[in-house]
Short mmCIF file of C-alpha atoms in Angstrom, two decimals:
data_model
loop_
_atom_site.label_atom_id
_atom_site.label_comp_id
_atom_site.label_asym_id
_atom_site.label_seq_id
_atom_site.Cartn_x
_atom_site.Cartn_y
_atom_site.Cartn_z
CA MET T 1 -7.88 -2.94 -9.49
CA GLN T 2 -6.41 0.48 -8.79
CA LEU T 3 -8.04 0.89 -5.35
CA GLY T 4 -7.66 -1.76 -2.68
CA THR T 5 -6.05 -2.92 0.54
CA ASP T 6 -3.12 -4.92 -0.86
CA ILE T 7 -0.23 -3.80 1.34
CA GLN T 8 2.26 -6.10 -0.40
CA ARG T 9 1.43 -4.51 -3.75
CA ALA T 10 1.88 -1.04 -2.26
CA LYS T 11 5.20 -2.10 -0.72
CA SER T 12 6.49 -3.50 -4.02
CA LEU T 13 5.55 -0.36 -5.95
CA LEU T 14 7.19 1.94 -3.40
CA GLN T 15 10.37 -0.16 -3.41
CA ARG T 16 10.50 0.27 -7.20
CA GLY T 17 10.33 4.05 -6.95
CA GLU T 18 6.64 4.36 -7.81
CA LEU T 19 4.02 6.50 -6.05
CA VAL T 20 1.09 5.12 -4.04
CA GLY T 21 -1.93 6.84 -2.51
CA ILE T 22 -2.09 6.08 1.23
CA PRO T 23 -4.71 6.68 3.93
CA THR T 24 -3.98 8.43 7.20
CA GLU T 25 -6.21 9.68 9.99
CA THR T 26 -5.75 13.25 8.70
CA VAL T 27 -5.99 13.22 4.88
CA TYR T 28 -4.86 10.88 2.11
CA GLY T 29 -1.20 11.12 1.15
CA LEU T 30 0.74 10.77 -2.10
CA ALA T 31 3.63 8.58 -0.97
CA ALA T 32 7.14 7.89 -2.27
CA ASN T 33 10.37 6.50 -0.84
CA ALA T 34 11.77 9.53 0.98
CA PHE T 35 15.35 8.36 0.41
CA ASP T 36 14.84 8.22 -3.38
CA GLY T 37 15.14 11.72 -4.83
CA ASN T 38 13.86 10.60 -8.23
CA ALA T 39 10.72 9.11 -6.67
CA VAL T 40 10.15 12.25 -4.61
CA ALA T 41 10.51 14.37 -7.76
CA LYS T 42 7.49 12.53 -9.16
CA ILE T 43 5.41 13.85 -6.24
CA TYR T 44 6.22 17.45 -7.18
CA GLU T 45 5.54 16.74 -10.84
CA ILE T 46 2.20 14.99 -10.38
CA LYS T 47 0.91 17.53 -7.86
CA ASN T 48 2.38 20.51 -9.76
CA ARG T 49 3.81 21.44 -6.37
CA PRO T 50 6.30 24.32 -6.01
CA GLN T 51 9.82 23.04 -5.33
CA PHE T 52 10.19 25.46 -2.40
CA ASN T 53 7.41 23.71 -0.46
CA PRO T 54 8.91 20.91 1.71
CA LEU T 55 7.36 17.51 2.45
CA ILE T 56 6.63 15.52 5.61
CA ILE T 57 8.22 12.10 5.98
CA HIS T 58 6.26 9.30 7.62
CA THR T 59 7.34 6.18 9.48
CA ASN T 60 5.99 3.91 12.21
CA SER T 61 8.42 4.46 15.11
CA ILE T 62 10.75 6.90 16.85
CA GLN T 63 13.37 4.14 16.87
CA LYS T 64 13.42 3.99 13.06
CA LEU T 65 13.90 7.75 12.88
CA ALA T 66 16.86 7.52 15.26
CA GLY T 67 18.35 4.74 13.14
CA TRP T 68 18.26 7.10 10.19
CA GLY T 69 19.99 9.84 12.17
CA ILE T 70 16.83 11.85 12.89
CA HIS T 71 16.58 12.66 16.60
CA LEU T 72 13.69 14.31 18.41
CA PRO T 73 14.67 16.77 21.18
CA ALA T 74 13.29 16.33 24.69
CA GLN T 75 10.13 18.40 24.24
CA ALA T 76 9.28 16.63 21.00
CA LEU T 77 9.82 13.23 22.65
CA LEU T 78 7.47 14.27 25.45
CA LEU T 79 4.78 15.13 22.92
CA ALA T 80 5.43 11.93 21.00
CA LYS T 81 4.69 9.88 24.13
CA HIS T 82 1.24 11.49 24.24
CA PHE T 83 0.35 12.06 20.60
CA SER T 84 2.27 9.69 18.29
CA PRO T 85 1.01 7.85 16.37
CA GLY T 86 -1.29 10.77 15.65
CA PRO T 87 -1.87 14.08 13.87
CA LEU T 88 1.30 15.82 15.07
CA THR T 89 4.36 16.57 12.91
CA TYR T 90 7.76 17.49 14.35
CA VAL T 91 10.22 19.73 12.50
CA VAL T 92 13.73 18.79 13.65
CA GLU T 93 17.30 18.72 12.34
CA LYS T 94 17.54 16.64 9.17
CA SER T 95 19.71 13.63 8.49
CA ALA T 96 22.18 13.34 5.62
CA LEU T 97 20.05 10.44 4.37
CA ILE T 98 17.21 12.83 3.47
CA PRO T 99 17.57 14.34 -0.03
CA ASP T 100 17.35 18.12 -0.28
CA ILE T 101 14.30 17.80 -2.54
CA VAL T 102 12.32 16.51 0.46
CA THR T 103 13.20 19.49 2.66
CA ALA T 104 13.30 22.14 -0.09
CA GLY T 105 16.95 22.70 0.81
CA HIS T 106 16.36 23.36 4.51
CA ASP T 107 18.56 21.86 7.23
CA SER T 108 15.39 20.67 8.98
CA VAL T 109 12.94 17.89 8.19
CA ALA T 110 9.27 17.38 9.12
CA VAL T 111 8.49 13.90 10.52
CA ARG T 112 5.27 12.18 11.59
CA ILE T 113 3.97 8.81 12.73
CA PRO T 114 0.44 8.56 11.27
CA ASN T 115 -2.34 6.78 13.12
CA HIS T 116 -3.99 4.55 10.52
CA SER T 117 -3.78 0.78 10.84
CA LEU T 118 -3.34 0.09 7.12
CA THR T 119 -0.56 2.61 6.65
CA LEU T 120 1.18 1.66 9.90
CA GLU T 121 1.19 -1.95 8.68
CA LEU T 122 2.74 -0.80 5.39
CA LEU T 123 5.34 1.38 7.11
CA ALA T 124 6.38 -1.52 9.34
CA LEU T 125 7.32 -3.47 6.19
CA LEU T 126 9.52 -0.71 4.77
CA ASP T 127 13.14 0.09 5.55
CA PHE T 128 12.67 3.69 4.39
CA PRO T 129 10.29 6.51 5.38
CA LEU T 130 7.58 7.78 3.05
CA ALA T 131 7.48 11.36 1.83
CA ALA T 132 3.76 12.04 1.52
CA PRO T 133 1.98 15.36 1.01
CA SER T 134 -1.78 15.39 0.49
CA ALA T 135 -2.81 13.43 -2.61
CA ASN T 136 -4.35 16.24 -4.65
CA PRO T 137 -3.26 18.88 -7.17
CA SER T 138 -1.27 21.55 -5.35
CA GLY T 139 -3.47 24.22 -3.78
CA TYR T 140 -6.75 22.30 -4.12
CA ILE T 141 -8.90 20.80 -1.37
CA SER T 142 -7.22 17.89 0.41
CA PRO T 143 -8.68 14.37 -0.13
CA THR T 144 -10.33 12.51 2.74
CA THR T 145 -11.38 9.36 0.83
CA ALA T 146 -9.63 7.09 -1.66
CA GLN T 147 -12.27 8.09 -4.21
CA HIS T 148 -11.20 11.74 -3.91
CA VAL T 149 -7.65 10.66 -4.81
CA PHE T 150 -8.86 8.50 -7.68
CA GLU T 151 -10.98 11.29 -9.16
CA GLN T 152 -8.07 13.70 -9.46
CA LEU T 153 -4.88 11.63 -9.63
CA GLY T 154 -6.10 8.15 -10.53
CA SER T 155 -4.76 8.25 -14.08
CA LYS T 156 -1.27 9.02 -12.73
CA LEU T 157 -1.07 6.45 -9.91
CA PRO T 158 -0.57 2.68 -10.17
CA TYR T 159 -2.31 2.03 -6.84
CA ILE T 160 -4.29 3.69 -4.06
CA LEU T 161 -4.60 2.01 -0.66
CA ASP T 162 -8.23 2.41 0.39
CA GLY T 163 -8.50 2.85 4.14
CA GLY T 164 -11.96 4.38 4.24
CA ALA T 165 -12.80 7.97 5.16
CA CYS T 166 -10.24 9.84 7.26
CA ASN T 167 -11.47 10.13 10.83
CA ILE T 168 -9.87 13.52 11.56
CA GLY T 169 -10.14 15.17 8.16
CA LEU T 170 -7.60 17.98 8.63
CA GLU T 171 -3.86 17.80 8.02
CA SER T 172 -1.53 17.32 10.98
CA THR T 173 -0.52 20.09 13.34
CA ILE T 174 3.13 21.03 12.71
CA ILE T 175 5.49 22.20 15.46
CA SER T 176 9.09 23.32 14.88
CA PHE T 177 11.73 22.41 17.45
CA ILE T 178 14.59 24.13 15.64
CA SER T 179 14.70 27.10 18.06
CA ASP T 180 14.52 27.10 21.86
CA MET T 181 10.78 27.79 21.96
CA PRO T 182 8.49 25.35 20.10
CA LYS T 183 6.85 27.16 17.19
CA LEU T 184 3.51 26.41 15.54
CA LEU T 185 3.98 26.26 11.76
CA ARG T 186 0.57 24.83 10.84
CA ALA T 187 -2.65 24.47 12.82
CA GLY T 188 -4.15 21.04 12.28
CA GLY T 189 -5.75 17.90 13.61
CA LEU T 190 -4.31 18.19 17.13
CA PRO T 191 -5.54 21.28 19.02
CA VAL T 192 -2.82 23.67 20.18
CA GLU T 193 -4.34 23.67 23.67
CA ASP T 194 -3.61 19.95 24.02
CA ILE T 195 0.03 20.48 23.06
CA GLU T 196 0.50 23.38 25.46
CA GLN T 197 -1.08 21.41 28.29
CA VAL T 198 1.47 18.60 27.91
CA LEU T 199 4.42 20.99 27.55
CA GLY T 200 3.25 23.10 30.47
CA SER T 201 3.97 26.29 28.53
CA ALA T 202 2.78 28.32 25.56
CA ILE T 203 4.15 27.81 22.06
CA ASP T 204 4.97 30.52 19.53
CA LYS T 205 2.02 31.07 17.17
CA THR T 206 3.41 33.98 15.15
CA SER T 207 4.80 32.08 12.14
CA LEU T 208 1.79 30.63 10.33
CA ILE T 209 2.30 32.43 6.98
CA ASN T 210 5.38 32.10 4.76
CA ASN T 211 4.95 32.37 1.00
CA GLU T 212 8.63 32.52 -0.01
CA ASN T 213 10.58 30.03 2.11
CA PRO T 214 8.25 27.84 4.20
CA LEU T 215 9.79 25.44 6.73
CA SER T 216 6.84 23.10 6.40
CA PRO T 217 3.76 22.40 4.27
CA GLY T 218 0.59 24.45 4.76
CA MET T 219 2.27 27.83 5.34
CA THR T 220 1.43 29.57 2.05
CA SER T 221 -1.38 32.10 2.31
CA LYS T 222 -3.50 30.52 -0.44
CA HIS T 223 -4.16 26.81 -0.04
CA TYR T 224 -6.94 24.20 0.26
CA SER T 225 -8.93 26.17 -2.32
CA PRO T 226 -11.99 25.18 -4.38
CA THR T 227 -12.27 26.39 -7.96
CA LYS T 228 -15.35 28.44 -7.02
CA LYS T 229 -14.95 31.68 -5.10
CA LEU T 230 -15.15 31.09 -1.34
CA VAL T 231 -15.86 33.75 1.28
CA ILE T 232 -16.29 33.65 5.04
CA GLY T 233 -19.32 35.37 6.53
CA LEU T 234 -23.12 35.48 6.47
CA VAL T 235 -25.16 34.33 3.48
CA GLN T 236 -27.52 37.31 3.70
CA ASP T 237 -24.65 39.71 3.07
CA TYR T 238 -24.28 38.34 -0.48
CA LEU T 239 -27.92 38.16 -1.58
CA ASP T 240 -27.79 41.60 -3.21
CA THR T 241 -25.14 40.29 -5.61
CA TYR T 242 -26.08 36.62 -6.04
CA LYS T 243 -29.36 34.75 -6.38
CA PRO T 244 -30.05 32.13 -3.68
CA ASN T 245 -29.53 29.27 -6.14
CA GLU T 246 -26.12 30.72 -7.08
CA ILE T 247 -24.77 30.30 -3.54
CA ALA T 248 -23.65 27.24 -1.59
CA ALA T 249 -23.11 27.44 2.16
CA ILE T 250 -20.92 25.52 4.58
CA HIS T 251 -22.44 25.84 8.04
CA TYR T 252 -21.21 24.69 11.40
CA ALA T 253 -24.45 23.44 12.94
CA GLU T 254 -27.59 25.05 11.50
CA ALA T 255 -29.08 25.70 8.07
CA ASP T 256 -30.15 29.19 7.06
CA ALA T 257 -33.50 30.30 5.67
CA TYR T 258 -32.08 31.95 2.55
CA LEU T 259 -30.73 29.13 0.37
CA PRO T 260 -32.14 25.90 -1.05
CA LEU T 261 -31.43 23.09 1.40
CA GLN T 262 -29.56 21.10 -1.25
CA ASN T 263 -27.04 23.97 -1.43
CA GLN T 264 -26.31 23.86 2.31
CA PHE T 265 -23.80 21.63 4.10
CA ILE T 266 -24.19 21.24 7.86
CA LEU T 267 -20.93 19.91 9.27
CA SER T 268 -22.10 19.11 12.80
CA PRO T 269 -25.70 19.61 13.96
CA GLU T 270 -24.52 18.68 17.48
CA HIS T 271 -21.94 21.54 17.54
CA ASN T 272 -18.99 19.11 17.63
CA LEU T 273 -15.83 20.69 16.21
CA ASN T 274 -14.14 17.31 15.73
CA ARG T 275 -17.06 16.15 13.59
CA ALA T 276 -17.07 19.45 11.70
CA ALA T 277 -13.36 19.07 10.91
CA GLN T 278 -13.90 15.51 9.70
CA HIS T 279 -16.50 16.64 7.15
CA LEU T 280 -15.07 20.03 6.10
CA PHE T 281 -13.03 19.07 3.02
CA ALA T 282 -15.63 16.61 1.72
CA ALA T 283 -18.30 19.33 1.98
CA MET T 284 -16.06 21.82 0.18
CA ARG T 285 -15.54 19.33 -2.66
CA VAL T 286 -19.26 18.70 -3.12
CA ALA T 287 -20.04 22.42 -2.93
CA ASP T 288 -17.38 23.07 -5.56
CA LYS T 289 -19.16 20.69 -7.97
CA LEU T 290 -22.54 22.43 -7.64
CA ASP T 291 -23.77 24.84 -10.30
CA VAL T 292 -23.14 27.87 -8.09
CA LYS T 293 -20.99 30.99 -8.30
CA LEU T 294 -20.13 31.46 -4.63
CA ILE T 295 -19.44 29.35 -1.54
CA VAL T 296 -20.09 31.05 1.81
CA ALA T 297 -18.55 29.48 4.91
CA ASP T 298 -19.33 30.18 8.55
CA ASN T 299 -16.84 31.55 11.02
CA PHE T 300 -16.17 28.73 13.48
CA PRO T 301 -15.38 28.96 17.20
CA GLN T 302 -11.66 29.59 17.66
CA ASN T 303 -11.15 26.89 20.30
CA GLY T 304 -10.13 23.27 19.75
CA LEU T 305 -10.16 22.22 16.10
CA GLY T 306 -12.12 25.37 15.26
CA PHE T 307 -8.80 27.22 15.10
CA ALA T 308 -7.55 24.86 12.37
CA ILE T 309 -10.91 24.89 10.53
CA ASN T 310 -10.82 28.70 10.38
CA ASP T 311 -7.19 28.54 9.21
CA ARG T 312 -8.17 26.29 6.29
CA LEU T 313 -11.12 28.47 5.33
CA LYS T 314 -9.08 31.69 5.46
CA ARG T 315 -6.45 30.21 3.14
CA ALA T 316 -9.15 28.83 0.84
CA ALA T 317 -10.73 32.30 0.67
CA THR T 318 -7.46 34.10 -0.15
CA THR T 319 -7.48 35.59 -3.66
#
């Protein structure tokens, strides 16, 4: 069986330099031993991922990171007390143990403690961290179920740990601690407001796009994209060009009167941004499989996880 919950099997495969699909609270990851450059190279090959795009390494404790020579500065440690395990990634100075292929040659490394019981149990059994980007072809919509991983990468993976649907549904928020002021590199599953409240100060939000030399994943302008054209706006603005049955819509809370109901995806009828984030990527995948020519997505409120939802949609809509 290629999908399951056999942690010992996953451990054995990873120790042998193989790749395993793993669940997290954010999205499913494509995991390899982060200390094994040959294993990490398989991630780039299977995903068709550009070599300049670095990876996040995952473990289950700050103490393990320190043992590997990876130290979180004071502000990162403060955030870790509040948010780790959880959807927050810290970019800090790298250790000599981390191969350059993991960091795309940078002197920094992105680290995270995920908050999923199955993967935390696996990580506790390992004496190495896991490099794990999202388990999908590079640039496509991130997977939020084991079935999503199986559909696209199943023929290339010996095993996928099935931990159910991801309960956050967006990748982690990434903060760099390389300079004096913490810098947001990727909006994600932890709202920026929550981070700033704990720090007691604002963080730099001016570095969210980098197509040539990104310090972390998720910084390229085109990302998370369906194969169908996606735009952000109002359905009625596209009815002069497309027939109603040629359009799918991703709405925040309410259906529109213009399209067939089966072509509309309501992420949260109760106007809950957390729920909307949880369902966003799954809705995009289903919409992409419909016999339509265009996907129209709402603009979401810019507060809370709405900021990250809009970030994903803008990158998905980039041509």
